Coordinates of C-alpha atoms and ligand atoms in Angstrom, one line a residue:
M1 CA -4.5 10.7 -45.1
V2 CA -0.9 10.2 -43.9
Y3 CA -1.8 9.2 -40.4
E4 CA -4.5 6.8 -41.3
Q5 CA -2.5 3.6 -40.5
A6 CA -1.3 5.1 -37.2
I7 CA -4.8 6.2 -36.1
N8 CA -6.3 2.8 -37.1
D9 CA -3.6 1.0 -35.1
A10 CA -4.3 3.2 -32.1
K11 CA -8.0 2.7 -32.4
E12 CA -7.5 -1.0 -32.5
H13 CA -5.3 -0.9 -29.4
F14 CA -7.9 1.3 -27.6
G15 CA -10.7 -1.2 -28.5
K16 CA -8.8 -4.0 -26.9
I17 CA -8.2 -1.9 -23.7
L18 CA -11.9 -1.1 -23.5
E19 CA -12.8 -4.8 -23.8
K20 CA -10.5 -5.7 -21.0
Q21 CA -11.8 -3.0 -18.7
L22 CA -15.4 -3.8 -19.4
K23 CA -14.6 -7.4 -18.5
R24 CA -12.9 -6.3 -15.3
I25 CA -16.1 -4.4 -14.4
E26 CA -18.1 -7.7 -14.8
R27 CA -15.7 -9.4 -12.5
M28 CA -16.0 -6.6 -9.9
K29 CA -19.8 -6.9 -10.0
A30 CA -19.5 -10.6 -9.4
D31 CA -16.9 -10.5 -6.6
Q32 CA -19.0 -9.5 -3.5
E33 CA -17.6 -11.8 -0.8
W34 CA -14.8 -10.9 1.6
T35 CA -12.5 -13.7 2.8
D36 CA -13.3 -14.6 6.4
Y37 CA -9.8 -15.2 7.8
S38 CA -11.0 -16.7 11.0
S39 CA -12.4 -19.7 9.2
L40 CA -9.1 -20.7 7.5
K41 CA -7.0 -23.5 8.8
P42 CA -4.2 -22.9 8.2
L43 CA -4.1 -19.2 7.4
I44 CA -1.2 -19.1 4.9
I45 CA 1.1 -16.1 5.0
G46 CA 3.4 -15.8 2.1
I47 CA 6.7 -13.8 2.3
C48 CA 8.3 -12.4 -0.8
G49 CA 11.7 -10.9 -0.1
G50 CA 12.0 -8.7 -3.2
D51 CA 15.1 -6.9 -4.4
G52 CA 17.9 -4.8 -3.0
I53 CA 17.5 -4.4 0.7
G54 CA 14.2 -6.3 0.5
P55 CA 15.5 -9.7 1.4
Y56 CA 17.3 -8.2 4.4
I57 CA 14.4 -6.3 5.9
S58 CA 11.9 -9.0 5.1
E59 CA 14.0 -11.5 7.0
H60 CA 13.8 -9.3 10.1
A61 CA 10.0 -8.8 9.6
K62 CA 9.7 -12.5 9.4
T63 CA 11.5 -13.0 12.7
V64 CA 9.1 -10.6 14.4
L65 CA 6.1 -12.3 12.8
E66 CA 7.2 -15.8 13.7
N67 CA 7.9 -14.8 17.2
M68 CA 4.6 -13.0 17.8
L69 CA 2.5 -15.8 16.3
K70 CA 4.6 -18.7 17.5
D71 CA 1.8 -20.5 19.3
E72 CA -0.5 -20.3 16.2
I73 CA 2.4 -21.6 14.0
A74 CA 3.1 -24.4 16.4
S75 CA -0.6 -25.5 16.5
G76 CA -0.9 -25.4 12.8
K77 CA -3.4 -22.4 12.7
V78 CA -0.9 -20.3 10.8
E79 CA 1.6 -21.3 8.2
I80 CA 4.4 -19.1 6.9
R81 CA 5.7 -19.7 3.5
V82 CA 8.7 -18.1 1.9
I83 CA 8.2 -17.5 -1.8
D84 CA 11.4 -17.1 -3.8
G85 CA 11.8 -15.7 -7.3
L86 CA 10.2 -12.2 -7.1
T87 CA 13.6 -10.6 -7.9
I88 CA 14.4 -8.3 -10.7
E89 CA 16.8 -10.7 -12.3
N90 CA 14.2 -13.4 -12.5
R91 CA 11.4 -11.1 -13.6
V92 CA 13.7 -9.8 -16.4
K93 CA 14.7 -13.4 -17.4
E94 CA 11.0 -14.2 -17.8
M95 CA 10.1 -10.7 -19.1
K96 CA 7.2 -10.7 -16.7
A97 CA 6.3 -8.3 -13.9
I98 CA 5.6 -11.4 -11.9
P99 CA 6.8 -14.8 -13.2
D100 CA 4.0 -17.3 -13.7
D101 CA 5.3 -19.8 -11.2
V102 CA 5.8 -17.1 -8.5
L103 CA 2.2 -15.8 -9.1
A104 CA 0.8 -19.3 -8.8
E105 CA 2.6 -19.7 -5.4
I106 CA 1.4 -16.3 -4.3
K107 CA -2.2 -17.2 -5.2
K108 CA -2.0 -20.3 -2.9
C109 CA -1.5 -18.0 0.1
H110 CA -4.2 -15.9 1.8
V111 CA -2.0 -12.8 2.7
I112 CA 1.4 -11.7 1.5
L113 CA 4.2 -9.8 3.2
K114 CA 6.3 -8.3 0.4
G115 CA 9.7 -6.7 0.4
P116 CA 10.4 -3.8 -2.0
T117 CA 10.8 -4.7 -5.6
T118 CA 12.7 -2.7 -8.2
T119 CA 10.5 -0.9 -10.7
P120 CA 12.5 -0.5 -13.9
K121 CA 12.4 2.9 -15.6
K122 CA 13.7 4.1 -18.9
G123 CA 17.5 4.3 -18.9
D124 CA 17.9 1.5 -16.2
P125 CA 20.0 -1.5 -17.1
W126 CA 16.7 -3.5 -17.0
P127 CA 14.2 -3.7 -19.7
N128 CA 11.2 -1.5 -19.0
I129 CA 8.8 -4.2 -17.6
E130 CA 5.8 -3.3 -15.4
S131 CA 6.3 -2.8 -11.7
A132 CA 5.8 -6.0 -9.6
N133 CA 3.8 -3.9 -7.1
V134 CA 1.4 -2.6 -9.7
A135 CA 1.0 -6.0 -11.3
M136 CA 0.3 -7.7 -7.9
R137 CA -2.3 -5.2 -7.0
K138 CA -4.0 -5.8 -10.3
E139 CA -3.6 -9.6 -10.4
L140 CA -4.9 -10.0 -6.8
D141 CA -7.4 -7.1 -7.2
L142 CA -6.0 -5.3 -4.2
F143 CA -8.1 -2.3 -4.7
A144 CA -7.4 -0.4 -1.4
N145 CA -4.0 0.9 -0.5
V146 CA -4.4 1.8 3.1
R147 CA -1.6 4.0 4.6
P148 CA -1.7 5.4 8.1
V149 CA 0.4 8.4 9.1
K150 CA 0.6 9.5 12.7
V151 CA 2.6 12.3 14.4
P152 CA 0.9 12.6 17.9
E153 CA 2.8 15.7 19.0
L154 CA 1.5 17.6 15.9
G155 CA -2.0 16.2 16.3
I156 CA -1.7 14.3 13.1
D157 CA -3.6 11.0 12.8
W158 CA -4.3 10.4 9.1
M159 CA -5.6 7.4 7.3
F160 CA -5.2 7.4 3.6
Y161 CA -7.3 5.2 1.3
R162 CA -5.6 5.2 -2.0
E163 CA -7.4 3.6 -4.9
N164 CA -5.0 0.9 -6.1
T165 CA -6.2 -0.7 -9.3
E166 CA -7.5 2.1 -11.6
G167 CA -6.6 5.8 -12.4
S168 CA -3.5 6.5 -14.2
Y169 CA -1.9 3.2 -13.1
A170 CA -4.4 0.8 -14.6
L171 CA -3.1 1.2 -18.1
G172 CA 0.3 2.7 -17.2
S173 CA 2.2 0.1 -19.3
E174 CA -0.4 0.2 -22.1
G175 CA -0.2 3.8 -23.4
V176 CA 0.4 4.3 -27.1
D177 CA 2.9 6.1 -29.2
V178 CA 0.5 7.0 -31.9
T179 CA 3.3 8.5 -34.0
D180 CA 6.9 9.5 -33.0
D181 CA 5.5 12.8 -31.9
L182 CA 2.3 11.8 -30.1
G183 CA 2.1 9.8 -26.9
I184 CA -1.2 9.0 -25.2
D185 CA -1.8 7.5 -21.8
F186 CA -5.1 6.4 -20.4
C187 CA -6.8 7.1 -17.0
V188 CA -9.6 4.8 -15.8
A189 CA -12.4 5.3 -13.4
T190 CA -15.3 2.8 -13.0
T191 CA -18.4 3.1 -10.9
Q192 CA -17.7 -0.2 -9.1
G193 CA -14.0 0.6 -8.6
S194 CA -14.7 4.1 -7.2
D195 CA -17.6 2.9 -5.0
R196 CA -15.7 0.1 -3.3
I197 CA -12.8 2.2 -2.2
I198 CA -14.9 5.2 -1.1
R199 CA -17.2 2.9 0.8
L200 CA -14.3 1.3 2.6
A201 CA -13.0 4.7 3.7
F202 CA -16.4 5.7 5.0
D203 CA -16.8 2.3 6.7
Y204 CA -13.5 2.8 8.4
A205 CA -14.5 6.2 9.6
K206 CA -17.9 5.0 10.8
K207 CA -16.5 1.9 12.7
N208 CA -13.8 4.0 14.4
G209 CA -16.1 6.9 15.3
I210 CA -14.2 9.3 13.1
N211 CA -16.4 12.0 11.9
K212 CA -14.5 13.2 8.8
V213 CA -13.7 11.9 5.3
S214 CA -12.0 14.1 2.8
V215 CA -12.3 13.2 -0.9
V216 CA -9.4 14.4 -3.0
T217 CA -9.5 14.8 -6.8
K218 CA -8.8 17.3 -9.5
A219 CA -12.3 17.0 -10.8
N220 CA -12.3 20.7 -11.9
V221 CA -9.9 19.8 -14.7
V222 CA -9.9 16.0 -15.1
K223 CA -13.6 16.0 -15.5
T224 CA -14.5 12.5 -16.6
T225 CA -12.6 10.1 -14.4
D226 CA -12.0 12.4 -11.3
G227 CA -15.5 13.7 -11.9
K228 CA -16.8 10.2 -11.6
F229 CA -14.9 9.6 -8.4
L230 CA -16.3 12.7 -6.8
N231 CA -19.9 12.0 -8.0
I232 CA -19.7 8.5 -6.6
A233 CA -18.4 9.9 -3.3
A234 CA -21.4 12.1 -3.0
E235 CA -23.7 9.0 -3.5
V236 CA -21.8 6.8 -1.1
A237 CA -21.8 9.6 1.5
K238 CA -25.6 9.5 1.6
D239 CA -25.3 6.0 3.2
Y240 CA -23.2 7.4 6.0
P241 CA -25.2 10.3 7.4
E242 CA -23.2 10.2 10.6
V243 CA -19.9 10.9 8.8
E244 CA -19.2 14.4 7.6
W245 CA -17.3 14.7 4.4
D246 CA -15.7 17.4 2.3
D247 CA -13.9 17.5 -1.0
W248 CA -10.5 19.0 -1.9
F249 CA -8.4 19.4 -5.1
I250 CA -5.1 17.6 -5.0
D251 CA -3.0 20.7 -5.4
I252 CA -4.4 22.6 -2.4
M253 CA -4.5 19.3 -0.3
T254 CA -0.7 18.9 -1.0
A255 CA -0.2 22.4 0.5
K256 CA -2.6 22.0 3.4
L257 CA -0.8 18.9 4.6
I258 CA 2.0 21.2 5.6
D259 CA -0.3 23.9 7.0
P260 CA -0.1 23.5 10.8
Y261 CA -3.5 25.2 11.3
R262 CA -5.3 23.0 8.9
R263 CA -3.7 19.6 8.8
S264 CA -4.8 18.1 12.1
G265 CA -8.3 18.5 10.9
F266 CA -7.8 15.9 8.2
K267 CA -8.7 12.3 9.3
V268 CA -9.6 9.8 6.6
I269 CA -8.6 10.8 3.1
V270 CA -9.8 8.9 0.0
L271 CA -8.3 9.5 -3.4
P272 CA -7.5 8.1 -6.8
N273 CA -4.4 6.1 -7.4
L274 CA -1.7 8.6 -8.6
Y275 CA -2.7 11.4 -6.2
G276 CA -2.6 8.8 -3.4
D277 CA 0.8 7.7 -4.5
I278 CA 2.2 11.2 -4.4
I279 CA 0.6 12.5 -1.3
T280 CA 1.3 9.5 0.9
D281 CA 5.0 10.0 0.3
E282 CA 4.6 13.6 1.4
A283 CA 2.6 12.5 4.5
A284 CA 5.2 9.8 5.3
Q285 CA 7.9 12.4 5.1
I286 CA 6.1 14.6 7.7
Q287 CA 6.1 11.5 9.9
G288 CA 9.8 11.0 9.6
G289 CA 10.5 9.6 6.1
V290 CA 9.1 7.0 3.8
G291 CA 11.1 4.4 5.8
T292 CA 8.7 4.8 8.7
A293 CA 5.5 4.0 6.9
G294 CA 3.8 0.7 6.1
S295 CA 1.2 0.0 3.6
A296 CA -1.7 -2.4 3.3
N297 CA -3.0 -3.5 -0.1
V298 CA -6.4 -4.9 0.5
G299 CA -8.8 -6.8 -1.7
K300 CA -11.8 -8.9 -1.0
K301 CA -10.0 -12.2 -1.5
Y302 CA -6.3 -11.4 -0.9
A303 CA -4.3 -8.8 0.9
M304 CA -0.7 -7.8 0.7
F305 CA 1.4 -5.8 3.1
E306 CA 4.6 -3.9 2.2
A307 CA 7.0 -1.1 3.0
I308 CA 6.2 2.1 1.1
H309 CA 9.8 2.7 0.1
G310 CA 11.9 1.3 -2.7
S311 CA 14.6 -1.4 -2.8
A312 CA 17.6 1.0 -2.2
P313 CA 20.0 -0.9 -4.5
R314 CA 22.7 1.7 -3.6
M315 CA 22.8 0.4 -0.1
V316 CA 23.5 -3.1 -1.3
E317 CA 26.1 -1.9 -3.8
E318 CA 27.9 0.0 -1.0
G319 CA 27.8 -3.0 1.3
R320 CA 25.3 -1.3 3.8
A321 CA 22.3 -3.6 3.4
Q322 CA 22.6 -4.9 6.9
Y323 CA 22.0 -1.4 8.2
A324 CA 18.7 -0.9 6.2
D325 CA 15.9 0.1 8.5
P326 CA 13.4 -2.7 8.8
C327 CA 10.7 -0.6 10.5
S328 CA 8.4 -0.1 7.6
M329 CA 8.3 -3.8 7.0
I330 CA 7.7 -4.5 10.7
K331 CA 4.9 -1.9 10.6
A332 CA 3.6 -3.9 7.6
V333 CA 3.6 -7.0 9.9
A334 CA 1.5 -5.1 12.4
M335 CA -1.0 -4.2 9.7
L336 CA -1.1 -7.8 8.4
M337 CA -1.8 -9.2 11.9
N338 CA -4.5 -6.6 12.4
H339 CA -6.1 -7.4 9.1
V340 CA -6.3 -11.2 9.7
G341 CA -7.7 -10.8 13.2
Y342 CA -4.7 -10.8 15.5
V343 CA -5.7 -7.4 16.7
E344 CA -4.1 -7.5 20.2
E345 CA -0.8 -8.7 18.8
A346 CA -0.9 -6.0 16.2
R347 CA -1.6 -3.3 18.9
K348 CA 1.4 -4.6 20.9
L349 CA 3.7 -4.4 17.9
E350 CA 2.5 -0.9 17.1
M351 CA 3.2 0.2 20.7
A352 CA 6.6 -1.4 20.6
L353 CA 7.3 0.5 17.3
D354 CA 6.3 3.8 18.9
V355 CA 8.5 3.1 21.9
C356 CA 11.6 2.0 19.9
V357 CA 11.4 4.5 17.1
Q358 CA 9.9 7.6 18.6
F359 CA 10.3 7.6 22.4
E360 CA 12.9 5.4 24.0
R361 CA 15.2 5.2 21.0
K362 CA 17.8 3.0 22.6
L363 CA 19.1 2.1 19.2
K364 CA 19.3 4.4 16.1
M365 CA 19.2 3.4 12.5
T366 CA 21.4 5.6 10.3
G367 CA 21.7 3.2 7.3
R368 CA 25.4 3.1 8.0
A369 CA 28.0 1.5 10.3
D370 CA 27.6 4.2 12.9
G371 CA 24.0 3.0 13.5
A372 CA 22.4 -0.2 14.5
T373 CA 21.9 -3.1 12.1
G374 CA 18.4 -4.2 11.0
S375 CA 18.9 -7.4 13.0
Q376 CA 19.7 -5.5 16.2
F377 CA 16.7 -3.3 15.7
A378 CA 14.4 -6.3 15.2
D379 CA 15.7 -7.8 18.4
Y380 CA 15.1 -4.5 20.2
I381 CA 11.5 -4.5 19.0
L382 CA 11.0 -8.0 20.1
E383 CA 12.4 -7.4 23.5
T384 CA 10.1 -4.4 23.8
V385 CA 7.1 -6.4 22.6
N386 CA 7.8 -9.1 25.2
D387 CA 8.3 -6.6 28.0
P388 CA 5.5 -7.1 30.5
N389 CA 5.5 -3.3 31.2
L390 CA 5.1 -2.4 27.5
E391 CA 1.6 -0.9 28.0
S392 CA 2.5 1.3 30.9
K393 CA 5.8 2.3 29.3
W394 CA 3.9 3.3 26.2
K395 CA 1.3 5.2 28.2
N396 CA 4.0 7.2 30.0
Y397 CA 5.2 8.6 26.7
Q398 CA 1.7 9.8 25.6
Ligands
LIG1 C1 4.2 2.9 -3.9 C2 5.3 2.9 -4.9 C3 4.8 2.2 -6.1 C4 3.7 3.0 -6.7 C5 5.9 2.0 -7.2 C6 7.1 1.2 -6.7 C7 5.4 1.4 -8.5 O1 5.7 4.2 -5.2 O2 3.7 1.8 -3.5 O3 3.7 4.0 -3.6 O4 3.9 3.9 -7.5 O5 2.5 2.7 -6.4
LIG2 MG1 4.7 5.7 -4.0

């Protein structure tokens, strides 16, 4: 048979993939403990600047973080470490999504604040290496991508729980060109991987008194992996009788997010990786653009916080990097502080972001010289955070 060799090669490749995924399942079964951040001294926060506008907006985010946790840093409870080398040039030099020495430094930290990193695609001047984001999520087993979107005047208060280590992403760089004419990619769903993300979403709903979780798949068509995700959701839901749930297909959910009659009814939304990627950009756009959203990548051992947008190399090429909007990174700082237990500081920063970005708007970011610089905006946020009247100011706008 003419294709015998091609088919055998593909089978061999598939066999190796299966072995790796089955080993990953064993690791998931073994990893049951969550890090207790309150017991760490020091709690180490690593900052990776990334590419393009990343180093600029990360610097502003760092300023905010250092200011808000200055007492903890001074007393040695918190340490902030800048980790260099997660740049596209360096990654290409090493031909690794994350160079080994950088990964080793990252693993010495407890939580990471990460600027956007360039994801090479075919046709770019860079070789087509794996995305640093995707690699970090897999390496640190950051299985939950938590993305809040809020538009109070439209009654929108959504919390997305995007599965972050499986689905179409898990083997996104390991598909096969079986022949010149046949390309095959793989999509992965495991019982353990689905259970842990769905459980986290239901836990969040229960803890916050939110009576609604929506599970989104395309299980009518993608029957095995999405089917598994939906079946596991039905099982997990039994453990949360106080939380109502429903299920939606991704296509109609995409439409309903812009349906004014329906959308405020959505609260907590849990979904596989690729659907979560797509729909959270849509949701962020409804909130005012991807530049306004932050994202938490949470695992049991590590967590990483980042902007949801890209590295905007064009802004750097055109000499406009200093005008890049640091808000999504600052929002990531708020999520980071909340995650590690600085809940009150996080709440204050969230309020300051609301005041500066949505209500008071003393400064405007346009991405150009007619708007404020990122540094001016970070100062404005800090001034607002430190305003003794912040709480009442914020309430007045509600
Ligand atoms: C995101 C981004 C990443 C993703 C890219 C940069 C690989 O779009 O965090 O949503 O697809 O997950
Ligand atoms: Mg995305």
